[in-house]
Coordinates of C-alpha atoms and ligand atoms in Angstrom, one line a residue:
Chain A
X1 CA 32.6 -43.9 81.5
X2 CA 33.8 -40.4 82.5
X3 CA 34.9 -38.6 79.3
X4 CA 38.3 -37.5 80.6
X5 CA 39.3 -41.1 80.5
X6 CA 39.3 -41.0 76.7
X7 CA 42.4 -38.9 77.1
X8 CA 44.2 -41.9 78.8
X9 CA 45.5 -45.2 77.6
X10 CA 43.4 -47.3 80.0
X11 CA 44.9 -50.5 78.6
X12 CA 48.2 -49.6 80.1
X13 CA 46.9 -49.5 83.7
X14 CA 47.9 -50.3 86.3
X15 CA 50.8 -48.0 86.1
X16 CA 54.4 -49.0 86.7
X17 CA 54.6 -46.7 89.7
X18 CA 54.8 -47.8 93.3
X19 CA 51.6 -48.0 95.3
X20 CA 50.8 -44.6 96.8
X21 CA 53.0 -42.6 94.4
X22 CA 51.7 -39.1 93.6
X23 CA 52.4 -39.3 89.9
X24 CA 49.0 -40.9 89.1
X25 CA 47.1 -38.1 90.8
X26 CA 48.9 -35.5 88.6
X27 CA 48.0 -37.5 85.5
X28 CA 44.4 -37.6 86.5
X29 CA 44.3 -33.9 87.4
X30 CA 45.9 -33.0 84.1
X31 CA 43.5 -35.2 82.1
X32 CA 40.5 -33.7 83.8
X33 CA 41.8 -30.2 83.3
X34 CA 42.4 -30.8 79.6
X35 CA 39.0 -32.4 79.2
X36 CA 37.2 -29.5 80.8
X37 CA 39.1 -27.1 78.5
X38 CA 38.2 -29.2 75.5
X39 CA 41.9 -30.0 74.7
X40 CA 42.3 -33.2 72.8
X41 CA 44.6 -35.3 70.7
X42 CA 44.0 -33.1 67.7
X43 CA 45.6 -30.0 69.3
X44 CA 47.8 -31.2 72.1
X45 CA 51.3 -32.7 72.5
X46 CA 52.7 -34.0 75.7
X47 CA 56.5 -33.8 76.2
X48 CA 58.1 -35.8 79.0
X49 CA 61.5 -35.7 80.5
X50 CA 63.1 -38.7 82.1
X51 CA 62.4 -40.1 85.5
X52 CA 59.5 -41.9 87.2
X53 CA 57.3 -38.9 86.4
X54 CA 58.6 -38.9 82.8
X55 CA 56.7 -42.1 82.3
X56 CA 53.4 -40.1 82.6
X57 CA 53.4 -39.2 78.9
X58 CA 53.0 -42.9 78.1
X59 CA 49.6 -43.0 79.8
X60 CA 48.1 -40.2 77.7
X61 CA 46.2 -41.1 74.6
X62 CA 47.8 -38.2 72.9
X63 CA 50.7 -37.4 70.6
X64 CA 53.7 -37.6 73.0
X65 CA 57.4 -37.5 72.9
X66 CA 59.8 -39.0 75.4
X67 CA 62.9 -36.8 75.4
X68 CA 66.4 -36.7 76.9
X69 CA 67.0 -36.3 80.6
X70 CA 66.7 -32.6 81.3
X71 CA 65.8 -31.6 77.8
X72 CA 62.0 -31.7 77.7
X73 CA 61.8 -27.9 77.7
X74 CA 63.9 -27.2 74.6
X75 CA 62.2 -30.1 72.8
X76 CA 58.8 -28.5 73.7
X77 CA 60.0 -25.1 72.5
X78 CA 61.0 -26.7 69.2
X79 CA 57.5 -28.2 68.8
X80 CA 55.7 -25.1 69.7
X81 CA 57.8 -22.8 67.6
X82 CA 57.5 -25.1 64.5
X83 CA 53.8 -25.6 65.0
X84 CA 52.3 -22.8 67.1
X85 CA 48.7 -24.2 66.8
X86 CA 49.5 -27.0 69.1
X87 CA 49.1 -26.9 72.9
X88 CA 52.5 -28.1 74.2
X89 CA 52.7 -29.5 77.8
X90 CA 55.8 -30.6 79.5
X91 CA 55.4 -33.1 82.3
X92 CA 58.5 -34.0 84.3
X93 CA 60.2 -34.2 87.7
X94 CA 62.3 -31.9 89.9
X95 CA 65.6 -33.6 89.1
X96 CA 65.0 -33.5 85.4
X97 CA 63.7 -29.9 85.2
X98 CA 65.7 -28.2 87.9
X99 CA 69.1 -30.0 88.0
X100 CA 70.3 -31.1 84.6
X101 CA 67.6 -29.1 82.8
X102 CA 67.9 -25.9 85.0
X103 CA 69.6 -23.8 82.3
X104 CA 66.8 -24.5 79.8
X105 CA 64.2 -23.4 82.3
X106 CA 66.0 -20.0 82.7
X107 CA 65.9 -19.4 79.0
X108 CA 62.5 -20.7 78.1
X109 CA 61.2 -18.4 80.9
X110 CA 63.2 -15.5 79.4
X111 CA 61.9 -16.2 75.9
X112 CA 58.3 -16.6 77.3
X113 CA 57.6 -19.5 75.0
X114 CA 54.0 -20.4 75.2
X115 CA 54.3 -23.8 76.8
X116 CA 53.1 -25.2 80.1
X117 CA 55.6 -26.9 82.3
X118 CA 54.2 -29.2 85.1
X119 CA 57.0 -30.0 87.5
X120 CA 56.1 -32.9 89.8
X121 CA 58.3 -32.2 92.8
X122 CA 58.8 -35.2 95.0
X123 CA 62.1 -33.7 96.2
X124 CA 64.1 -36.7 95.2
X125 CA 65.5 -38.6 92.2
X126 CA 62.9 -41.4 92.4
X127 CA 63.7 -43.4 89.3
X128 CA 67.4 -43.9 90.0
X129 CA 66.9 -45.0 93.6
X130 CA 66.5 -42.0 95.9
X131 CA 69.4 -39.7 95.4
X132 CA 69.2 -36.1 96.5
X133 CA 67.7 -33.6 94.0
X134 CA 67.9 -29.8 93.9
X135 CA 64.8 -29.7 96.0
X136 CA 65.7 -32.3 98.7
X137 CA 65.4 -30.7 102.1
X138 CA 68.6 -29.5 103.9
X139 CA 70.1 -32.2 106.1
X140 CA 68.0 -35.0 104.6
X141 CA 69.6 -38.4 104.4
X142 CA 69.3 -39.9 100.9
X143 CA 71.2 -42.5 98.9
X144 CA 73.7 -39.9 97.8
X145 CA 73.8 -37.8 101.0
X146 CA 74.4 -40.5 103.6
X147 CA 75.5 -37.9 106.1
X148 CA 72.7 -35.4 105.4
X149 CA 72.2 -33.0 102.5
X150 CA 74.6 -30.1 102.8
X151 CA 72.9 -27.7 100.4
X152 CA 69.7 -25.6 100.5
X153 CA 67.0 -26.3 98.0
X154 CA 66.3 -24.4 94.8
X155 CA 63.4 -22.0 94.9
X156 CA 62.0 -22.0 91.4
X157 CA 59.3 -19.4 91.9
X158 CA 61.5 -16.3 91.5
X159 CA 63.0 -17.8 88.3
X160 CA 59.6 -18.0 86.7
X161 CA 58.3 -14.7 88.1
X162 CA 61.4 -12.8 87.1
X163 CA 60.0 -12.7 83.6
X164 CA 56.5 -12.0 84.6
X165 CA 55.4 -15.5 83.8
X166 CA 52.7 -17.5 85.5
X167 CA 53.9 -19.6 88.4
X168 CA 51.5 -21.9 90.3
X169 CA 52.0 -24.3 93.2
X170 CA 49.7 -27.0 94.4
X171 CA 50.0 -30.5 96.0
X172 CA 48.7 -33.9 95.3
X173 CA 46.5 -33.6 98.4
X174 CA 44.7 -30.5 97.0
X175 CA 43.4 -32.3 94.0
X176 CA 40.7 -29.8 92.9
X177 CA 43.0 -26.9 93.5
X178 CA 45.7 -28.7 91.5
X179 CA 43.2 -29.1 88.6
X180 CA 42.2 -25.4 88.8
X181 CA 45.8 -24.1 88.7
X182 CA 46.7 -26.5 85.8
X183 CA 43.7 -25.0 83.9
X184 CA 45.0 -21.5 84.6
X185 CA 48.4 -22.4 83.3
X186 CA 47.0 -24.1 80.2
X187 CA 44.9 -21.0 79.4
X188 CA 47.9 -18.7 79.8
X189 CA 49.4 -17.3 76.6
X190 CA 53.0 -17.1 77.8
X191 CA 55.4 -19.5 79.6
X192 CA 53.6 -21.1 82.5
X193 CA 55.0 -23.3 85.3
X194 CA 53.1 -25.4 87.7
X195 CA 55.0 -26.9 90.7
X196 CA 53.2 -29.9 92.2
X197 CA 54.4 -31.0 95.6
X198 CA 54.3 -34.8 95.4
X199 CA 55.4 -37.8 97.3
X200 CA 57.9 -40.6 96.8
X201 CA 57.5 -43.0 99.6
X202 CA 59.8 -45.6 98.1
X203 CA 62.7 -43.3 97.3
X204 CA 62.5 -40.8 100.1
X205 CA 59.6 -41.0 102.5
X206 CA 60.6 -44.3 104.0
X207 CA 64.0 -43.0 104.8
X208 CA 62.5 -39.8 106.2
X209 CA 60.6 -41.8 108.8
X210 CA 57.1 -41.9 107.2
X211 CA 55.2 -45.2 107.7
X212 CA 52.9 -44.9 104.6
X213 CA 52.6 -42.8 101.5
X214 CA 49.3 -41.5 102.9
X215 CA 51.2 -39.8 105.8
X216 CA 53.2 -37.7 103.4
X217 CA 50.0 -36.7 101.6
X218 CA 48.3 -35.7 104.8
X219 CA 51.4 -33.6 105.6
X220 CA 50.6 -31.5 102.5
X221 CA 47.1 -30.9 104.0
X222 CA 48.6 -29.8 107.3
X223 CA 51.4 -27.7 105.9
X224 CA 50.0 -25.8 103.0
X225 CA 47.5 -22.9 103.0
X226 CA 45.7 -21.3 100.1
X227 CA 46.9 -17.9 99.0
X228 CA 44.2 -15.5 97.9
X229 CA 46.4 -12.9 96.1
X230 CA 47.5 -13.6 92.6
X231 CA 50.0 -10.7 92.5
X232 CA 52.1 -11.5 95.5
X233 CA 54.8 -14.2 95.6
X234 CA 53.6 -17.4 97.3
X235 CA 55.1 -18.0 100.7
X236 CA 56.9 -21.2 101.3
X237 CA 53.8 -22.9 102.8
X238 CA 51.3 -21.5 100.3
X239 CA 49.6 -22.9 97.3
X240 CA 48.0 -20.8 94.6
X241 CA 49.1 -19.0 91.4
X242 CA 50.9 -15.8 90.7
X243 CA 51.0 -13.7 87.6
X244 CA 52.3 -10.2 88.1
Chain H
X1 CA 94.1 -53.4 103.8
X2 CA 96.2 -56.5 103.1
X3 CA 95.3 -59.1 100.5
X4 CA 91.9 -59.8 101.9
X5 CA 89.5 -62.1 100.0
X6 CA 86.0 -60.6 99.9
X7 CA 82.7 -60.9 98.1
X8 CA 81.7 -57.6 96.5
X9 CA 79.7 -55.9 93.9
X10 CA 81.4 -54.6 90.7
X11 CA 80.4 -51.0 91.1
X12 CA 81.5 -50.9 94.7
X13 CA 84.8 -52.3 93.9
X14 CA 85.6 -49.6 91.4
X15 CA 85.0 -47.1 94.2
X16 CA 87.1 -49.0 96.6
X17 CA 90.0 -49.3 94.1
X18 CA 89.8 -45.5 93.3
X19 CA 90.0 -44.6 97.0
X20 CA 92.8 -47.1 97.6
X21 CA 94.7 -45.6 94.6
X22 CA 94.5 -42.1 96.1
X23 CA 91.6 -40.6 94.1
X24 CA 91.5 -37.1 95.5
X25 CA 88.3 -35.9 93.7
X26 CA 85.1 -37.5 92.5
X27 CA 82.1 -35.9 90.8
X28 CA 79.2 -38.0 89.6
X29 CA 75.5 -37.9 88.7
X30 CA 72.9 -40.7 89.2
X31 CA 72.3 -43.1 86.4
X32 CA 71.4 -46.7 86.3
X33 CA 73.3 -49.2 86.1
X34 CA 76.2 -47.4 87.9
X35 CA 74.4 -45.7 90.8
X36 CA 76.1 -48.0 93.4
X37 CA 79.4 -46.5 92.4
X38 CA 78.3 -42.9 92.9
X39 CA 76.6 -43.9 96.2
X40 CA 79.8 -45.7 97.3
X41 CA 81.8 -42.5 96.7
X42 CA 79.2 -40.4 98.4
X43 CA 79.9 -42.4 101.6
X44 CA 83.5 -43.4 101.4
X45 CA 85.1 -40.3 99.9
X46 CA 83.6 -38.4 102.8
X47 CA 84.7 -41.0 105.3
X48 CA 88.2 -40.6 103.9
X49 CA 87.9 -36.8 104.2
X50 CA 88.1 -36.4 100.4
X51 CA 85.7 -34.4 98.2
X52 CA 82.6 -36.0 96.7
X53 CA 80.3 -33.9 94.5
X54 CA 76.9 -34.9 93.1
X55 CA 76.9 -32.5 90.2
X56 CA 73.7 -31.1 88.6
X57 CA 74.5 -33.0 85.4
X58 CA 77.2 -35.1 83.7
X59 CA 78.4 -32.0 81.9
X60 CA 79.0 -30.4 85.2
X61 CA 80.7 -33.5 86.6
X62 CA 83.2 -33.9 83.8
X63 CA 84.1 -30.2 83.9
X64 CA 84.6 -30.4 87.7
X65 CA 87.0 -33.2 86.9
X66 CA 88.7 -31.0 84.3
X67 CA 89.2 -28.4 87.0
X68 CA 90.3 -30.8 89.7
X69 CA 92.8 -32.4 87.3
X70 CA 94.1 -29.0 86.3
X71 CA 94.6 -28.3 90.0
X72 CA 96.8 -31.4 90.2
X73 CA 94.4 -33.9 91.8
X74 CA 93.8 -37.5 90.9
X75 CA 90.2 -37.0 89.7
X76 CA 87.5 -39.4 88.6
X77 CA 84.0 -39.4 87.3
X78 CA 81.6 -42.2 86.3
X79 CA 78.4 -42.7 84.5
X80 CA 76.6 -44.9 82.0
X81 CA 76.1 -44.4 78.3
X82 CA 73.7 -41.4 77.9
X83 CA 75.7 -39.6 80.6
X84 CA 79.0 -40.5 79.0
X85 CA 77.7 -39.0 75.7
X86 CA 77.1 -35.8 77.6
X87 CA 80.7 -35.8 78.9
X88 CA 82.3 -36.0 75.4
X89 CA 82.9 -32.3 75.0
X90 CA 84.7 -32.1 78.3
X91 CA 86.7 -35.2 77.5
X92 CA 87.9 -33.7 74.3
X93 CA 89.1 -30.6 76.1
X94 CA 90.8 -32.7 78.9
X95 CA 92.6 -34.8 76.2
X96 CA 93.5 -31.7 74.2
X97 CA 94.9 -30.1 77.4
X98 CA 97.1 -33.1 78.2
X99 CA 95.4 -33.7 81.5
X100 CA 95.0 -37.0 83.4
X101 CA 91.7 -38.3 84.7
X102 CA 89.8 -41.5 85.1
X103 CA 86.3 -41.9 83.5
X104 CA 84.2 -45.0 84.2
X105 CA 81.5 -46.0 81.7
X106 CA 79.3 -48.9 82.9
X107 CA 77.7 -49.3 79.5
X108 CA 74.0 -49.8 78.9
X109 CA 72.0 -50.5 75.8
X110 CA 71.5 -47.6 73.3
X111 CA 70.9 -45.6 71.2
X112 CA 69.0 -42.9 73.1
X113 CA 67.6 -43.9 76.4
X114 CA 67.8 -47.6 75.3
X115 CA 67.5 -49.8 78.3
X116 CA 69.4 -50.5 81.5
X117 CA 70.9 -53.8 80.6
X118 CA 74.7 -54.2 80.1
X119 CA 75.9 -53.7 76.6
X120 CA 79.1 -53.0 74.6
X121 CA 77.7 -50.5 72.1
X122 CA 79.9 -47.6 73.3
X123 CA 83.0 -49.3 71.9
X124 CA 83.4 -46.9 68.9
X125 CA 82.6 -43.9 71.1
X126 CA 85.3 -44.9 73.6
X127 CA 88.1 -46.1 71.3
X128 CA 87.7 -43.5 68.6
X129 CA 87.7 -40.5 70.9
X130 CA 84.0 -39.9 71.1
X131 CA 84.1 -36.1 71.2
X132 CA 85.4 -33.8 68.5
X133 CA 89.0 -33.6 67.3
X134 CA 91.9 -36.0 66.7
X135 CA 92.4 -37.5 70.1
X136 CA 92.5 -40.8 71.9
X137 CA 91.8 -42.2 75.4
X138 CA 93.4 -45.2 76.9
X139 CA 90.4 -47.6 77.2
X140 CA 90.5 -50.7 79.4
X141 CA 87.9 -53.5 79.2
X142 CA 88.0 -55.6 82.4
X143 CA 85.9 -58.8 82.5
X144 CA 85.6 -59.6 86.3
X145 CA 85.1 -57.9 89.6
X146 CA 88.8 -58.6 90.3
X147 CA 89.8 -56.8 87.1
X148 CA 87.6 -53.9 87.9
X149 CA 89.6 -53.5 91.0
X150 CA 93.0 -54.0 89.5
X151 CA 92.5 -51.9 86.4
X152 CA 90.8 -49.0 88.2
X153 CA 93.9 -48.7 90.2
X154 CA 96.2 -49.0 87.2
X155 CA 94.1 -46.4 85.3
X156 CA 95.2 -43.7 87.7
X157 CA 98.8 -44.5 87.1
X158 CA 98.4 -44.7 83.3
X159 CA 96.6 -41.3 83.4
X160 CA 99.4 -39.6 85.3
X161 CA 102.2 -41.3 83.4
X162 CA 100.9 -40.2 80.0
X163 CA 98.8 -37.2 81.0
X164 CA 95.7 -38.7 79.3
X165 CA 92.1 -39.5 80.2
X166 CA 91.7 -43.2 80.9
X167 CA 88.4 -44.9 80.5
X168 CA 87.2 -48.0 82.2
X169 CA 84.8 -49.6 79.7
X170 CA 82.7 -51.9 81.8
X171 CA 79.0 -52.7 81.4
X172 CA 75.8 -52.9 83.5
X173 CA 76.3 -56.7 84.1
X174 CA 79.8 -56.2 85.5
X175 CA 78.7 -53.4 87.7
X176 CA 75.8 -55.3 89.2
X177 CA 77.7 -58.6 89.6
X178 CA 78.8 -59.9 93.0
X179 CA 82.1 -61.9 92.8
X180 CA 84.9 -62.7 95.1
X181 CA 88.2 -60.8 94.7
X182 CA 91.4 -60.2 96.5
X183 CA 91.8 -56.6 97.8
X184 CA 95.4 -55.8 97.7
X185 CA 97.3 -52.6 98.6
X186 CA 98.0 -49.9 96.1
X187 CA 101.7 -49.2 95.5
X188 CA 102.3 -46.0 93.6
X189 CA 105.0 -46.4 90.9
X190 CA 108.1 -44.5 91.7
X191 CA 108.7 -42.9 88.3
X192 CA 105.5 -41.0 87.8
X193 CA 106.2 -37.5 86.4
X194 CA 105.8 -34.6 88.8
X195 CA 102.7 -32.4 88.0
X196 CA 104.7 -29.3 87.3
X197 CA 102.0 -28.1 84.9
X198 CA 99.3 -28.0 87.6
X199 CA 97.5 -24.8 88.6
X200 CA 98.7 -24.6 92.2
X201 CA 99.4 -20.9 92.6
X202 CA 102.7 -19.9 90.9
X203 CA 104.9 -19.1 93.9
X204 CA 108.5 -19.0 92.7
X205 CA 107.7 -20.0 89.1
X206 CA 106.1 -18.6 86.0
X207 CA 102.3 -19.0 85.7
X208 CA 101.1 -22.2 84.1
X209 CA 98.5 -22.0 81.4
X210 CA 96.1 -24.8 80.5
X211 CA 94.4 -24.4 77.2
X212 CA 93.2 -26.1 74.0
X213 CA 93.0 -23.0 71.7
X214 CA 95.8 -22.7 69.2
X215 CA 95.1 -19.9 66.7
X216 CA 98.5 -18.5 65.6
X217 CA 100.7 -19.1 63.9
X218 CA 98.7 -20.9 61.3
X219 CA 100.3 -24.3 62.0
X220 CA 100.2 -24.1 65.8
X221 CA 97.2 -26.4 66.1
X222 CA 98.8 -28.9 63.7
X223 CA 101.9 -28.9 65.8
X224 CA 99.9 -29.5 68.9
X225 CA 98.0 -32.4 67.3
X226 CA 101.3 -33.9 66.1
X227 CA 102.7 -33.7 69.6
X228 CA 99.6 -35.4 71.0
X229 CA 100.2 -38.1 68.3
X230 CA 103.7 -38.7 69.5
X231 CA 102.3 -39.5 72.8
X232 CA 99.6 -41.8 71.3
X233 CA 102.3 -43.7 69.3
X234 CA 104.3 -44.2 72.4
X235 CA 101.3 -45.6 74.3
X236 CA 100.7 -47.9 71.4
X237 CA 104.2 -49.3 71.7
X238 CA 104.1 -49.6 75.5
X239 CA 100.6 -50.7 76.3
X240 CA 99.1 -53.7 74.6
X241 CA 97.1 -55.7 77.2
X242 CA 95.4 -59.0 76.4
X243 CA 94.8 -62.5 77.6
X244 CA 95.0 -65.6 75.5
X245 CA 93.7 -69.1 76.1
X246 CA 94.5 -72.2 74.0
X247 CA 95.5 -70.1 71.0
X248 CA 98.4 -72.4 70.0
X249 CA 97.3 -74.8 67.4
X250 CA 93.7 -73.5 67.6
X251 CA 91.6 -74.2 64.5
X252 CA 89.5 -71.2 65.4
X253 CA 90.2 -68.2 67.7
X254 CA 87.4 -66.3 69.2
X255 CA 88.0 -62.6 69.9
X256 CA 85.9 -61.2 72.7
X257 CA 86.3 -58.7 75.6
X258 CA 84.5 -57.8 78.8
X259 CA 81.4 -59.7 79.9
X260 CA 81.0 -61.7 76.8
X261 CA 84.5 -63.1 77.0
X262 CA 83.2 -65.0 80.1
X263 CA 80.6 -66.8 78.0
X264 CA 83.3 -67.6 75.4
X265 CA 85.5 -69.2 78.2
X266 CA 82.7 -71.6 79.0
X267 CA 82.3 -72.4 75.3
X268 CA 86.0 -73.2 75.0
X269 CA 85.8 -75.5 78.1
X270 CA 82.8 -77.4 76.8
X271 CA 83.8 -77.6 73.1
X272 CA 85.4 -80.8 71.7
X273 CA 87.1 -78.6 69.0
X274 CA 90.4 -76.8 69.2
X275 CA 89.1 -73.3 70.0
X276 CA 91.2 -70.5 71.5
X277 CA 90.3 -67.1 73.0
X278 CA 92.0 -63.8 72.3
X279 CA 90.8 -61.3 74.8
X280 CA 91.8 -57.6 74.3
X281 CA 92.1 -55.8 77.7
X282 CA 93.4 -52.6 76.4
X283 CA 90.8 -51.7 73.8
X284 CA 92.7 -48.6 72.8
X285 CA 95.4 -49.2 72.0
X286 CA 94.1 -52.4 70.5
X287 CA 96.6 -55.3 70.9
X288 CA 96.9 -55.6 67.1
X289 CA 100.4 -57.1 66.9
X290 CA 99.6 -59.9 69.3
X291 CA 96.5 -60.7 67.4
X292 CA 98.2 -60.5 64.0
X293 CA 101.0 -62.9 65.2
X294 CA 98.6 -65.7 65.9
X295 CA 99.0 -68.6 63.4
X296 CA 95.3 -69.2 63.2
X297 CA 93.4 -68.5 59.9
X298 CA 89.9 -68.4 61.3
X299 CA 88.6 -65.8 63.7
X300 CA 85.2 -65.3 65.2
X301 CA 84.4 -62.0 66.9
X302 CA 81.7 -62.2 69.6
X303 CA 80.4 -58.8 70.9
X304 CA 77.4 -57.2 72.6
X305 CA 77.1 -54.5 69.9
X306 CA 76.3 -54.5 66.2
X307 CA 79.8 -55.1 64.8
X308 CA 82.1 -52.5 66.4
X309 CA 85.2 -54.3 67.8
X310 CA 85.2 -56.5 64.7
X311 CA 86.5 -53.5 62.8
X312 CA 89.6 -53.4 64.9
X313 CA 90.1 -57.2 64.5
X314 CA 89.9 -56.8 60.7
X315 CA 92.3 -53.8 60.8
X316 CA 94.7 -55.9 62.8
X317 CA 94.5 -58.8 60.4
X318 CA 94.5 -56.6 57.3
X319 CA 96.6 -58.2 54.5
X320 CA 96.7 -61.7 56.0
X321 CA 94.6 -64.5 54.6
X322 CA 92.7 -65.0 57.8
X323 CA 88.9 -64.9 57.7
X324 CA 86.8 -63.0 60.3
X325 CA 83.2 -63.9 61.2
X326 CA 80.9 -62.2 63.7
X327 CA 78.2 -62.8 66.3
X328 CA 76.7 -59.5 67.2
X329 CA 73.9 -59.0 69.8
X330 CA 72.8 -55.4 70.4
X331 CA 70.4 -53.9 72.9
X332 CA 71.8 -55.5 76.0
X333 CA 71.5 -59.1 74.9
X334 CA 74.3 -61.6 75.8
X335 CA 75.2 -64.1 73.1
X336 CA 74.5 -67.6 74.4
X337 CA 76.8 -70.5 74.6
X338 CA 74.5 -72.4 72.2
X339 CA 74.6 -69.8 69.5
X340 CA 78.4 -69.7 69.7
X341 CA 78.7 -73.5 69.5
X342 CA 76.4 -73.5 66.5
X343 CA 78.5 -70.9 64.7
X344 CA 81.7 -72.8 65.5
X345 CA 80.2 -75.9 64.0
X346 CA 79.3 -74.0 60.8
X347 CA 82.7 -72.4 60.6
X348 CA 84.7 -75.6 61.1
X349 CA 82.6 -77.7 58.7
Ligands
TPP401 C1 71.9 -38.1 80.7 C2 71.2 -38.9 81.7 N1 71.7 -38.8 83.0 C3 71.1 -39.5 83.9 C4 70.0 -40.3 83.7 C5 69.4 -41.2 84.7 N2 68.2 -40.6 85.3 C6 67.0 -41.1 84.9 S1 65.7 -40.4 85.7 C7 66.8 -39.5 86.6 C8 66.3 -38.6 87.7 C9 64.9 -38.3 87.7 O1 64.5 -37.5 88.8 P1 63.2 -36.6 88.7 O2 63.3 -35.8 87.5 O3 63.1 -35.9 90.0 O4 62.1 -37.7 88.5 P2 61.4 -38.7 89.5 O5 62.0 -40.1 89.1 O6 61.6 -38.3 90.9 O7 59.9 -38.7 89.1 C10 68.1 -39.7 86.3 C11 69.2 -39.0 86.9 C12 69.6 -40.3 82.3 N3 68.5 -41.1 82.0 N4 70.2 -39.6 81.4
SF4_402 S1 60.2 -44.5 93.2 FE1 59.0 -42.8 94.0 S2 58.5 -41.5 92.3 FE2 59.1 -43.5 91.5 S3 57.2 -44.6 91.2 FE3 58.0 -45.1 93.2 S4 57.1 -43.7 94.7 FE4 56.8 -42.9 92.6
MG403 MG1 61.8 -36.3 91.6

């Protein structure tokens, strides 16, 4: 058995997620990254928000806390501040972290609290049935935007970089890259944020005209290039990490 | 729309009633089990050329409603339990500022994230105010898709009449339920007060101020509270909504509201004993006089919460020699007909 699997609750598999959902890949990438960095249940706490992705914490064989919708970051800051020896990792979705939790992100970033936030951005509210999130593309038709999304998406990169924190972006297609940037973030000693472009076929992809979750993942391959600079902001179609 | 009989889902019907009653502003945020209502509004408010906003949180949604109401609009928001908890600060301000609005809570099991089954465990939160300060909401507890339609419409009128937030206290089961109902036309009551207090731009009049801060003189806030209370006492006198079935000569009267009252109706039909039903529809104000005036000496409260409405029943009957028993199922469980029959047997032994 591969050792990183000891970080997971294998008895709970298969997951409750839809077939082809990107969430599982992120769990795997994080578990492997943690294993390679020798992080374990004695020194790590996983904090989840609420949403499909928020269920991820339940698959880790680690101390974990399932928080309120949008409040994973302040709960994580509480844990880290009360017990600085712990590695504290937040794992949640775009709706949770950027809509209802957006204000907390601004302030944790400003405080530079030493936690790692992994935002699994499937550009939709998956759990509640496919309503628009702050990262849903302009004009997209969703359950709550039947005539097309009127508003542009939030760009989270400048929010994180404004305070010279680490910002990384990857996708569920670029699995090894994803693992590497998660490791970078976990090793960082300030606030770090990893945005993982993921897919929700059930809640969004189907409506957007995709025939299979695989097609969305292959679009990540087509649409994203690797950035080689770690000082310059990532362009819209780039993956990589930035720490100024 | 004229008296059409249709088959519809509870959550959709609330939206249809709000639009028919002239709702001019809706802000919401997704949460199960009321998503169908927000999604209905996303489509139909827009088709009716009225504003729909999916806010970034429930806190934002209730404060948008605060603003829309202050600007004179008929405004509504909806959510389910965790989201309603988030709205409480805003509701306290809206109540304190004497503003009307309609808030729908399709209750789910708590505390915390709980589950997504229907429940009645937000009864205290709804009927006692929920947020900080001495204030009340009008709280209505419909028990069918037809009543969701009727009381949603009525709630806009009550809100405007008394300048008070009105809450529809439904639950996840009612919201998801498909049932036939008659869609009738809304007729606005003629005597609703003009919104002279609204922030509409003060052309030809002094500026209106909407506020909840009363610092000086020392008793300013007490006076404000006492004025609010005059309104609450008036509502108590004028609004006592309930339904009774077979309460005359009943050996035992069951008190139940909302979804669970439907189970009790079946129990009454299938029981060989003289059982009555007292169903409060206005949960605040609680129809205490009507309950107290019943001749019966034995009451059984059946609720989908751990003993909340039973307190209002006991308060209503205080000082009488009636006894009050309770079946309480928390966590989204519905009391079964069998368990109610069993309890009746014990009580009438
Ligand atoms: C206060 C509150 N409001 C709303 C909800 C309902 N809710 C659960 S998950 C969710 C959105 C999740 O979206 P996202 O964070 O993008 O996660 P995904 O499901 O897409 O992984 C919402 C609105 C809730 N649980 N609590
Ligand atoms: S709804 Fe979307 S995000 Fe949720 S499990 Fe299914 S595919 Fe994944
Ligand atoms: Mg999402």
